[in-house]
Tab-separated table of C-alpha atoms and ligand atoms in Angstrom:
chain	number	residue	atom	x	y	z
A	21	MET	CA	5.681	-102.492	41.496
A	22	ALA	CA	7.866	-99.736	41.531
A	23	VAL	CA	10.011	-100.310	45.116
A	24	SER	CA	8.829	-96.516	45.985
A	25	MET	CA	5.131	-97.652	45.762
A	26	GLN	CA	6.310	-100.130	48.417
A	27	PHE	CA	4.509	-98.775	51.152
A	28	LEU	CA	0.691	-99.174	50.027
A	29	ALA	CA	0.578	-102.596	50.333
A	30	ASP	CA	3.239	-102.398	53.600
A	31	GLU	CA	0.445	-100.518	55.426
A	32	LEU	CA	-2.589	-101.500	54.123
A	33	GLU	CA	-1.188	-105.156	55.584
A	34	ILE	CA	-0.931	-103.731	58.417
A	35	MET	CA	-4.234	-102.021	58.330
A	36	LYS	CA	-5.812	-105.853	58.162
A	37	GLU	CA	-3.658	-107.030	60.917
A	38	ARG	CA	-5.744	-104.595	63.584
A	39	GLY	CA	-8.377	-104.992	61.662
A	40	LEU	CA	-8.596	-101.586	60.866
A	41	TYR	CA	-9.218	-102.305	56.818
A	42	GLY	CA	-13.272	-101.050	56.111
A	43	THR	CA	-14.606	-103.772	53.368
A	44	ILE	CA	-16.655	-101.476	50.812
A	45	ARG	CA	-20.175	-103.230	49.648
A	46	THR	CA	-21.578	-102.516	46.650
A	47	LEU	CA	-25.125	-101.423	46.243
A	48	GLU	CA	-26.399	-103.446	42.888
A	49	GLY	CA	-30.002	-101.427	43.355
A	50	PRO	CA	-31.115	-97.896	44.072
A	51	GLN	CA	-30.241	-96.606	47.539
A	52	GLY	CA	-33.558	-96.895	49.762
A	53	ALA	CA	-35.805	-98.579	53.115
A	54	TRP	CA	-33.959	-102.161	51.034
A	55	VAL	CA	-30.984	-102.307	49.125
A	56	SER	CA	-29.398	-105.263	47.385
A	57	ILE	CA	-26.216	-106.793	48.160
A	58	GLU	CA	-24.034	-109.384	46.426
A	59	GLY	CA	-27.771	-110.681	45.466
A	60	GLU	CA	-29.009	-110.250	48.555
A	61	LYS	CA	-32.129	-107.505	49.664
A	62	VAL	CA	-31.088	-106.435	53.570
A	63	LEU	CA	-32.426	-103.435	55.300
A	64	ASN	CA	-30.950	-100.230	54.842
A	65	LEU	CA	-30.032	-98.702	58.447
A	66	CYS	CA	-26.012	-97.470	57.329
A	67	SER	CA	-27.167	-94.380	54.853
A	68	ASN	CA	-27.711	-90.806	55.614
A	69	ASN	CA	-31.212	-90.698	52.678
A	70	TYR	CA	-33.186	-89.602	55.911
A	71	LEU	CA	-35.910	-89.402	53.741
A	72	GLY	CA	-35.925	-91.606	50.907
A	73	LEU	CA	-35.167	-88.694	48.529
A	74	CYS	CA	-32.721	-90.376	47.097
A	75	SER	CA	-33.873	-92.090	44.697
A	76	HIS	CA	-37.601	-90.793	44.529
A	77	PRO	CA	-39.237	-90.154	41.181
A	78	ARG	CA	-39.594	-86.427	41.229
A	79	LEU	CA	-35.987	-86.397	41.612
A	80	ALA	CA	-35.196	-88.295	38.268
A	81	ALA	CA	-38.593	-86.393	36.601
A	82	LYS	CA	-36.555	-83.107	37.211
A	83	VAL	CA	-33.134	-83.970	36.116
A	84	LYS	CA	-34.790	-85.640	32.737
A	85	GLU	CA	-36.318	-82.312	32.535
A	86	TYR	CA	-33.135	-80.020	33.423
A	87	VAL	CA	-31.282	-82.186	31.236
A	88	ASP	CA	-33.009	-81.791	28.063
A	89	ARG	CA	-33.255	-77.966	28.988
A	90	TYR	CA	-29.481	-77.103	29.835
A	91	GLY	CA	-27.776	-80.627	29.144
A	92	VAL	CA	-25.186	-82.066	32.108
A	93	GLY	CA	-21.850	-80.529	33.042
A	94	PRO	CA	-21.358	-77.078	33.910
A	95	GLY	CA	-18.124	-76.889	31.142
A	96	ALA	CA	-16.085	-74.440	33.653
A	97	VAL	CA	-15.752	-73.001	37.131
A	98	ARG	CA	-18.963	-70.700	38.239
A	99	THR	CA	-16.586	-67.907	37.814
A	100	ILE	CA	-15.709	-67.995	33.743
A	101	ALA	CA	-19.337	-69.724	32.697
A	102	GLY	CA	-20.101	-72.700	34.476
A	103	THR	CA	-22.867	-70.117	36.363
A	104	LEU	CA	-25.717	-71.492	34.510
A	105	ALA	CA	-29.497	-70.490	35.623
A	106	PRO	CA	-30.896	-73.228	37.860
A	107	HIS	CA	-27.553	-73.235	39.758
A	108	VAL	CA	-28.734	-69.124	40.143
A	109	GLU	CA	-32.657	-70.735	41.111
A	110	LEU	CA	-31.010	-73.172	43.195
A	111	GLU	CA	-28.938	-70.495	45.421
A	112	ARG	CA	-32.126	-68.107	45.287
A	113	ARG	CA	-34.248	-70.748	47.006
A	114	LEU	CA	-32.232	-72.476	49.520
A	115	ALA	CA	-31.401	-68.552	50.713
A	116	ASP	CA	-35.474	-68.311	51.230
A	117	PHE	CA	-35.750	-71.892	52.671
A	118	LYS	CA	-33.791	-71.210	54.964
A	119	LYS	CA	-34.805	-67.824	55.203
A	120	ALA	CA	-31.436	-65.842	54.662
A	121	GLU	CA	-29.877	-63.555	52.430
A	122	ALA	CA	-28.585	-65.160	50.297
A	123	ALA	CA	-26.827	-69.331	49.698
A	124	ILE	CA	-23.852	-69.949	47.768
A	125	LEU	CA	-24.039	-73.642	46.260
A	126	VAL	CA	-20.229	-74.823	45.438
A	127	GLN	CA	-19.815	-79.389	44.955
A	128	SER	CA	-19.958	-80.890	48.479
A	129	GLY	CA	-20.426	-80.370	51.939
A	130	PHE	CA	-17.065	-81.042	52.495
A	131	CYS	CA	-15.634	-78.334	50.272
A	132	ALA	CA	-18.588	-76.148	51.407
A	133	ASN	CA	-15.837	-76.102	54.456
A	134	LEU	CA	-13.319	-75.804	52.744
A	135	ALA	CA	-15.056	-72.038	50.880
A	136	VAL	CA	-16.058	-70.942	54.083
A	137	ILE	CA	-13.660	-72.308	56.694
A	138	PRO	CA	-10.256	-71.024	55.617
A	139	THR	CA	-11.257	-67.740	53.773
A	140	LEU	CA	-13.495	-66.137	55.778
A	141	ALA	CA	-9.852	-67.006	59.084
A	142	PRO	CA	-6.892	-67.231	56.695
A	143	ALA	CA	-4.157	-65.198	58.856
A	144	ALA	CA	-1.638	-66.671	61.448
A	145	GLU	CA	-2.981	-63.838	63.334
A	146	ASP	CA	-6.540	-65.089	63.182
A	147	VAL	CA	-7.848	-67.648	66.120
A	148	ILE	CA	-10.531	-70.451	64.992
A	149	TYR	CA	-12.669	-72.169	67.567
A	150	SER	CA	-12.986	-75.426	66.426
A	151	ASP	CA	-15.589	-78.405	69.188
A	152	ALA	CA	-13.401	-81.631	69.549
A	153	LEU	CA	-16.137	-84.070	68.027
A	154	ASN	CA	-16.266	-82.212	64.526
A	155	HIS	CA	-16.142	-83.354	61.426
A	156	ALA	CA	-12.992	-84.167	59.575
A	157	SER	CA	-13.994	-81.781	56.802
A	158	ILE	CA	-14.321	-78.794	58.973
A	159	ILE	CA	-10.430	-80.580	60.316
A	160	ASP	CA	-8.842	-80.415	57.613
A	161	ALA	CA	-10.761	-76.828	55.865
A	162	CYS	CA	-8.768	-75.622	59.487
A	163	ARG	CA	-5.730	-77.144	58.449
A	164	LEU	CA	-6.291	-74.757	55.490
A	165	SER	CA	-5.953	-71.969	57.315
A	166	LYS	CA	-2.664	-70.423	59.124
A	167	ALA	CA	-4.979	-69.694	62.807
A	168	ARG	CA	-4.178	-70.861	65.265
A	169	VAL	CA	-7.177	-73.955	65.910
A	170	VAL	CA	-7.996	-73.337	70.170
A	171	ARG	CA	-10.204	-77.143	70.198
A	172	TYR	CA	-12.444	-77.077	72.968
A	173	GLY	CA	-13.670	-79.244	74.406
A	174	HIS	CA	-17.508	-80.961	73.165
A	175	SER	CA	-20.138	-78.700	73.737
A	176	ASP	CA	-18.419	-77.938	76.822
A	177	MET	CA	-19.771	-74.031	77.280
A	178	GLU	CA	-17.536	-73.043	80.559
A	179	ASP	CA	-14.392	-74.047	78.266
A	180	LEU	CA	-14.786	-72.578	75.518
A	181	ARG	CA	-15.915	-69.666	77.745
A	182	ARG	CA	-12.598	-70.068	79.461
A	183	LYS	CA	-10.684	-70.291	76.020
A	184	LEU	CA	-12.408	-67.790	74.275
A	185	GLU	CA	-11.328	-65.039	78.042
A	186	GLU	CA	-7.320	-66.410	77.337
A	187	THR	CA	-7.257	-65.608	73.290
A	188	ARG	CA	-9.620	-62.475	74.259
A	189	GLY	CA	-7.654	-59.375	72.475
A	190	GLY	CA	-5.010	-59.488	69.314
A	191	THR	CA	-5.810	-58.046	65.908
A	192	GLY	CA	-6.494	-61.046	64.175
A	193	ARG	CA	-10.453	-62.344	62.705
A	194	LYS	CA	-11.544	-64.816	65.521
A	195	LEU	CA	-14.273	-67.680	63.981
A	196	LEU	CA	-16.212	-70.219	65.641
A	197	VAL	CA	-16.492	-73.451	63.734
A	198	THR	CA	-19.322	-76.685	64.925
A	199	ASP	CA	-21.036	-79.634	63.706
A	200	GLY	CA	-24.936	-78.600	64.080
A	201	VAL	CA	-25.849	-82.415	65.240
A	202	PHE	CA	-22.704	-84.237	65.922
A	203	SER	CA	-23.603	-87.388	64.051
A	204	MET	CA	-21.880	-90.134	66.082
A	205	ASP	CA	-23.951	-89.548	69.160
A	206	GLY	CA	-26.876	-87.402	67.368
A	207	ASP	CA	-26.301	-85.099	70.091
A	208	VAL	CA	-26.816	-81.069	68.824
A	209	ALA	CA	-24.986	-78.314	69.826
A	210	ARG	CA	-25.634	-75.929	72.262
A	211	LEU	CA	-25.667	-73.449	69.711
A	212	PRO	CA	-27.680	-71.009	71.827
A	213	GLU	CA	-25.235	-70.226	73.925
A	214	ILE	CA	-22.423	-70.494	71.370
A	215	VAL	CA	-24.266	-67.694	69.768
A	216	ASP	CA	-24.110	-65.626	72.974
A	217	LEU	CA	-20.315	-66.766	73.789
A	218	CYS	CA	-19.891	-65.627	70.311
A	219	GLU	CA	-21.645	-62.084	70.740
A	220	ALA	CA	-20.301	-60.941	73.451
A	221	PHE	CA	-16.305	-61.592	72.640
A	222	GLY	CA	-16.557	-60.507	68.344
A	223	VAL	CA	-16.394	-63.907	67.062
A	224	ILE	CA	-18.154	-64.817	63.421
A	225	VAL	CA	-20.049	-68.010	64.199
A	226	VAL	CA	-20.605	-70.936	61.562
A	227	VAL	CA	-22.488	-74.176	61.953
A	228	ASP	CA	-22.321	-77.233	60.011
A	229	ASP	CA	-25.996	-78.851	59.587
A	230	ALA	CA	-24.993	-81.638	57.543
A	231	HIS	CA	-26.872	-83.776	59.606
A	232	GLY	CA	-29.896	-81.260	60.340
A	233	GLU	CA	-30.486	-79.895	56.903
A	234	GLY	CA	-33.814	-81.577	55.932
A	235	VAL	CA	-33.883	-82.962	59.520
A	236	LEU	CA	-34.470	-80.116	62.033
A	237	GLY	CA	-36.494	-76.786	62.294
A	238	ARG	CA	-39.802	-76.532	61.139
A	239	GLY	CA	-40.336	-79.386	57.562
A	240	GLY	CA	-36.451	-79.527	57.865
A	241	ARG	CA	-34.889	-76.073	57.833
A	242	GLY	CA	-32.153	-76.823	59.962
A	243	ILE	CA	-30.361	-76.104	63.045
A	244	VAL	CA	-30.746	-72.110	63.091
A	245	ASP	CA	-34.860	-72.878	62.470
A	246	HIS	CA	-35.266	-75.278	65.291
A	247	PHE	CA	-33.155	-72.523	67.777
A	248	GLY	CA	-34.937	-69.323	66.127
A	249	LEU	CA	-31.308	-67.808	66.315
A	250	HIS	CA	-32.024	-65.902	62.319
A	251	GLY	CA	-29.599	-63.519	61.402
A	252	ARG	CA	-27.720	-64.583	64.726
A	253	VAL	CA	-25.500	-67.182	62.629
A	254	ASP	CA	-22.937	-65.413	60.613
A	255	VAL	CA	-22.594	-69.118	58.605
A	256	GLU	CA	-25.188	-71.900	57.830
A	257	VAL	CA	-22.872	-74.505	55.843
A	258	GLY	CA	-25.449	-76.642	54.724
A	259	THR	CA	-25.047	-80.467	52.902
A	260	LEU	CA	-26.871	-81.525	49.640
A	261	SER	CA	-25.564	-85.150	50.122
A	262	LYS	CA	-27.762	-86.128	53.687
A	263	ALA	CA	-31.388	-85.809	53.681
A	264	PHE	CA	-31.792	-83.558	50.076
A	265	GLY	CA	-30.582	-87.405	48.531
A	266	VAL	CA	-27.657	-86.059	45.946
A	267	MET	CA	-25.045	-84.310	46.037
A	268	GLY	CA	-23.783	-80.583	46.773
A	269	GLY	CA	-22.429	-78.224	49.179
A	270	VAL	CA	-24.303	-74.822	50.447
A	271	ALA	CA	-23.126	-71.589	52.519
A	272	ALA	CA	-26.355	-69.119	53.294
A	273	GLY	CA	-26.045	-65.985	55.408
A	274	SER	CA	-25.663	-62.664	54.487
A	275	ALA	CA	-25.775	-61.041	50.942
A	276	LEU	CA	-22.178	-59.558	51.755
A	277	LEU	CA	-20.644	-62.612	52.568
A	278	VAL	CA	-22.410	-64.407	49.594
A	279	ASP	CA	-20.893	-62.060	47.589
A	280	TYR	CA	-17.628	-62.440	49.114
A	281	LEU	CA	-17.585	-65.968	49.247
A	282	ARG	CA	-18.011	-65.724	45.107
A	283	GLN	CA	-14.737	-64.056	44.299
A	284	ARG	CA	-12.803	-65.387	47.050
A	285	ALA	CA	-13.141	-68.811	47.878
A	286	ARG	CA	-11.311	-71.268	45.894
A	287	PRO	CA	-13.500	-74.107	45.535
A	288	ASN	CA	-16.186	-71.404	43.719
A	289	LEU	CA	-12.327	-70.293	42.220
A	290	PHE	CA	-10.937	-73.227	40.863
A	291	SER	CA	-12.731	-75.951	41.097
A	292	SER	CA	-15.815	-76.924	38.537
A	293	ALA	CA	-19.500	-76.433	39.669
A	294	LEU	CA	-22.157	-78.725	39.840
A	295	THR	CA	-23.434	-80.595	37.263
A	296	ILE	CA	-27.526	-79.604	36.327
A	297	PRO	CA	-28.422	-83.401	37.270
A	298	ASP	CA	-26.818	-82.695	40.413
A	299	VAL	CA	-28.571	-78.766	40.510
A	300	ALA	CA	-32.387	-79.848	39.173
A	301	ALA	CA	-32.870	-83.384	41.833
A	302	ASN	CA	-31.427	-80.846	44.631
A	303	LEU	CA	-34.886	-78.221	42.735
A	304	ALA	CA	-37.003	-81.596	43.220
A	305	SER	CA	-35.891	-82.306	46.759
A	306	LEU	CA	-37.119	-78.351	48.134
A	307	GLU	CA	-40.238	-78.252	46.361
A	308	ILE	CA	-40.921	-81.862	48.003
A	309	LEU	CA	-39.955	-79.887	51.289
A	310	GLU	CA	-41.053	-76.762	50.885
A	311	ALA	CA	-44.829	-78.472	49.804
A	312	SER	CA	-45.155	-80.483	52.977
A	313	ASP	CA	-43.272	-81.995	56.053
A	314	GLU	CA	-44.732	-85.314	55.780
A	315	LEU	CA	-41.324	-87.050	55.485
A	316	VAL	CA	-39.582	-84.932	58.336
A	317	ARG	CA	-42.068	-86.186	60.622
A	318	ARG	CA	-42.357	-89.485	59.479
A	319	LEU	CA	-38.424	-89.574	60.016
A	320	TRP	CA	-38.502	-88.610	63.545
A	321	HIS	CA	-40.824	-91.008	64.263
A	322	ASN	CA	-38.748	-93.874	62.810
A	323	GLY	CA	-36.267	-92.072	65.092
A	324	ASP	CA	-38.227	-92.507	68.216
A	325	PHE	CA	-39.536	-95.422	68.079
A	326	LEU	CA	-36.568	-97.407	66.866
A	327	LYS	CA	-34.615	-95.938	70.179
A	328	SER	CA	-37.379	-96.382	72.482
A	329	GLU	CA	-38.046	-100.599	70.983
A	330	LEU	CA	-34.398	-100.759	71.278
A	331	ARG	CA	-33.588	-99.531	74.690
A	332	ARG	CA	-36.752	-101.041	76.168
A	333	LEU	CA	-34.514	-104.073	74.770
A	334	GLY	CA	-31.685	-102.749	77.344
A	335	PHE	CA	-29.399	-101.115	74.595
A	336	ASN	CA	-27.552	-98.527	75.879
A	337	THR	CA	-28.256	-95.769	72.423
A	338	GLY	CA	-26.364	-93.115	74.625
A	339	HIS	CA	-27.756	-89.548	74.655
A	340	SER	CA	-29.126	-88.777	70.609
A	341	GLU	CA	-31.098	-85.898	70.598
A	342	THR	CA	-31.881	-86.954	66.636
A	343	PRO	CA	-33.390	-90.001	64.343
A	344	ILE	CA	-29.243	-90.855	64.707
A	345	THR	CA	-29.575	-94.371	66.329
A	346	PRO	CA	-25.851	-95.353	68.480
A	347	VAL	CA	-26.154	-98.740	69.532
A	348	ILE	CA	-23.483	-98.559	72.236
A	349	ILE	CA	-21.819	-102.624	72.472
A	350	GLY	CA	-18.083	-101.434	73.744
A	351	GLU	CA	-15.440	-103.170	72.868
A	352	ALA	CA	-14.524	-103.085	68.637
A	353	SER	CA	-13.998	-106.498	68.197
A	354	ASP	CA	-17.924	-107.092	70.006
A	355	ALA	CA	-19.149	-104.574	67.327
A	356	LYS	CA	-17.720	-105.775	64.554
A	357	THR	CA	-19.248	-109.125	65.265
A	358	PHE	CA	-22.133	-107.591	66.036
A	359	SER	CA	-22.556	-105.953	62.807
A	360	ALA	CA	-21.478	-109.529	61.119
A	361	ARG	CA	-24.640	-111.043	62.869
A	362	LEU	CA	-26.844	-108.189	61.683
A	363	PHE	CA	-26.120	-108.775	58.192
A	364	GLU	CA	-26.202	-112.054	57.942
A	365	ALA	CA	-29.688	-111.839	59.333
A	366	GLY	CA	-30.483	-109.462	56.608
A	367	VAL	CA	-30.025	-106.146	57.739
A	368	PHE	CA	-27.395	-103.615	57.427
A	369	ALA	CA	-25.831	-101.742	60.206
A	370	THR	CA	-21.931	-100.619	60.337
A	371	ALA	CA	-19.449	-100.981	63.608
A	372	ILE	CA	-18.601	-97.788	64.420
A	373	ALA	CA	-14.797	-97.627	66.169
A	374	PHE	CA	-11.711	-96.194	67.841
A	375	PRO	CA	-11.316	-92.900	66.493
A	376	THR	CA	-14.269	-92.353	65.619
A	377	VAL	CA	-15.670	-92.535	68.980
A	378	PRO	CA	-14.231	-92.971	72.062
A	379	GLN	CA	-12.515	-96.490	73.419
A	380	GLY	CA	-14.970	-98.556	74.290
A	381	THR	CA	-17.966	-97.234	73.265
A	382	ALA	CA	-17.765	-98.649	70.000
A	383	ARG	CA	-21.142	-98.743	68.410
A	384	ILE	CA	-23.196	-99.985	65.537
A	385	ARG	CA	-25.006	-96.807	64.192
A	386	ALA	CA	-28.293	-97.308	63.016
A	387	MET	CA	-29.377	-94.968	60.825
A	388	VAL	CA	-33.401	-94.280	60.106
A	389	SER	CA	-35.302	-93.114	57.013
A	390	ALA	CA	-39.143	-91.801	56.295
A	391	ALA	CA	-38.883	-94.434	54.291
A	392	HIS	CA	-38.179	-97.687	56.729
A	393	SER	CA	-42.102	-98.579	57.129
A	394	GLU	CA	-43.410	-100.143	61.171
A	395	GLU	CA	-42.655	-103.617	59.609
A	396	ASP	CA	-39.477	-102.796	58.535
A	397	LEU	CA	-38.174	-101.705	62.571
A	398	ASN	CA	-39.955	-103.796	64.070
A	399	TYR	CA	-37.793	-106.809	61.352
A	400	ALA	CA	-34.482	-104.595	62.594
A	401	VAL	CA	-35.257	-104.785	65.957
A	402	LYS	CA	-35.973	-108.317	66.089
A	403	GLN	CA	-32.552	-109.367	64.516
A	404	PHE	CA	-31.078	-106.906	66.916
A	405	ALA	CA	-33.296	-108.524	69.878
A	406	ALA	CA	-31.611	-111.676	68.753
A	407	VAL	CA	-28.044	-111.084	68.313
A	408	GLY	CA	-27.353	-109.217	71.531
A	409	ARG	CA	-28.949	-112.068	73.872
A	410	LYS	CA	-26.332	-114.664	71.139
A	411	MET	CA	-23.944	-112.553	72.254
A	412	GLY	CA	-24.755	-111.913	75.679
A	413	ILE	CA	-25.098	-108.702	75.687
A	414	LEU	CA	-28.770	-108.295	76.405
A	415	PRO	CA	-30.038	-110.815	78.957
B	520	PLP	C1	-20.934	-85.549	55.415
B	520	PLP	C2	-20.305	-84.541	56.553
B	520	PLP	C3	-19.900	-83.954	55.808
B	520	PLP	C4	-19.599	-83.758	53.692
B	520	PLP	O1	-20.564	-83.491	53.431
B	520	PLP	P1	-20.999	-84.379	52.069
B	520	PLP	O2	-20.998	-83.307	50.969
B	520	PLP	O3	-21.019	-85.098	51.489
B	520	PLP	O4	-19.145	-83.429	51.075
B	520	PLP	C5	-19.256	-82.629	56.066
B	520	PLP	N1	-20.023	-82.206	57.118
B	520	PLP	C6	-20.472	-82.726	58.169
B	520	PLP	C7	-20.760	-82.299	59.764
B	520	PLP	C8	-20.939	-83.897	57.901
B	520	PLP	O5	-21.877	-84.461	58.774
């Protein structure tokens, strides 16, 4: 290996010594309530496949139909020759679903933040207010802007108000961005208060609803619907890779906003469009969500069930307000051992430690899905109890 590349081996070795080198597991069949890993069936408590749509037959059928009609690849960026009728159809239907005037599709939720944040607040005189626990894609999107980034304490409205006051005036634009649901704790942004403050201070509001899409609101219409804030949130960023079970990102808002993003957002100008299978599968997910709220209700039922059972056993499940179920263990090494023992017992649930969560709050993050049966969840609870007792975490 070239000397100039020696750092790769050195750094990976250090990561391994510090226990920071992650094992990346391969699923040998479809995503679902149970998955096949290393030839074993394990109960899956890791995925963001909230509604079990990843392997839903209606998605596969729609993909086949659309691939027969439109082929696979878009062939270009949206602005040149890569906008096909299904892209426009999905944008229209996503906007209607979210009761927004318009929506623009991009390649992923990550790209959606890159499309929105540096495009709306690009300049050195601009200010971006960002929650301390915002997702990495928001942090990177902020880095692509020359704006001053002002971090406020996680969901700390007093801190936010103080920072809005300190930065009042100036000639630039101001934009606030927050996760809708914070993925490590499952708490929900205090959006009504954020919107009130931003209206008072003349600040654009962007909410990244990746974990709220298909989860919060009526029939999974998201955080804006959950709080009844239609028309008061400037940009709803969404992800089609979680509850929708596919891939893709979306930004919804006014027709003017979407017109502007189409012309200026760099992921739309310089990276090709979503493929036809992605678009078709997302259309099928949307049809399923529009037809019934049954899956969303089952997801919440499952989340409530798992949380209450684990709490009854004596586990600390934090302050989640959504189906995300953190099981706080404490030390990173204990959380890792816990996860490894669960896996041996047939339960796949990842350990999450510093720097993703604060020191001393390492945890197992259990992600339930509408696809889990009560029997599945009872199995999980039994294994959590057994490992918890063996490790002395439970009495
Ligand atoms: C998962 C997630 C993303 C990334 O979405 P992808 O569609 O997987 O790129 C962006 N923002 C937040 C808050 C997320 O949780």
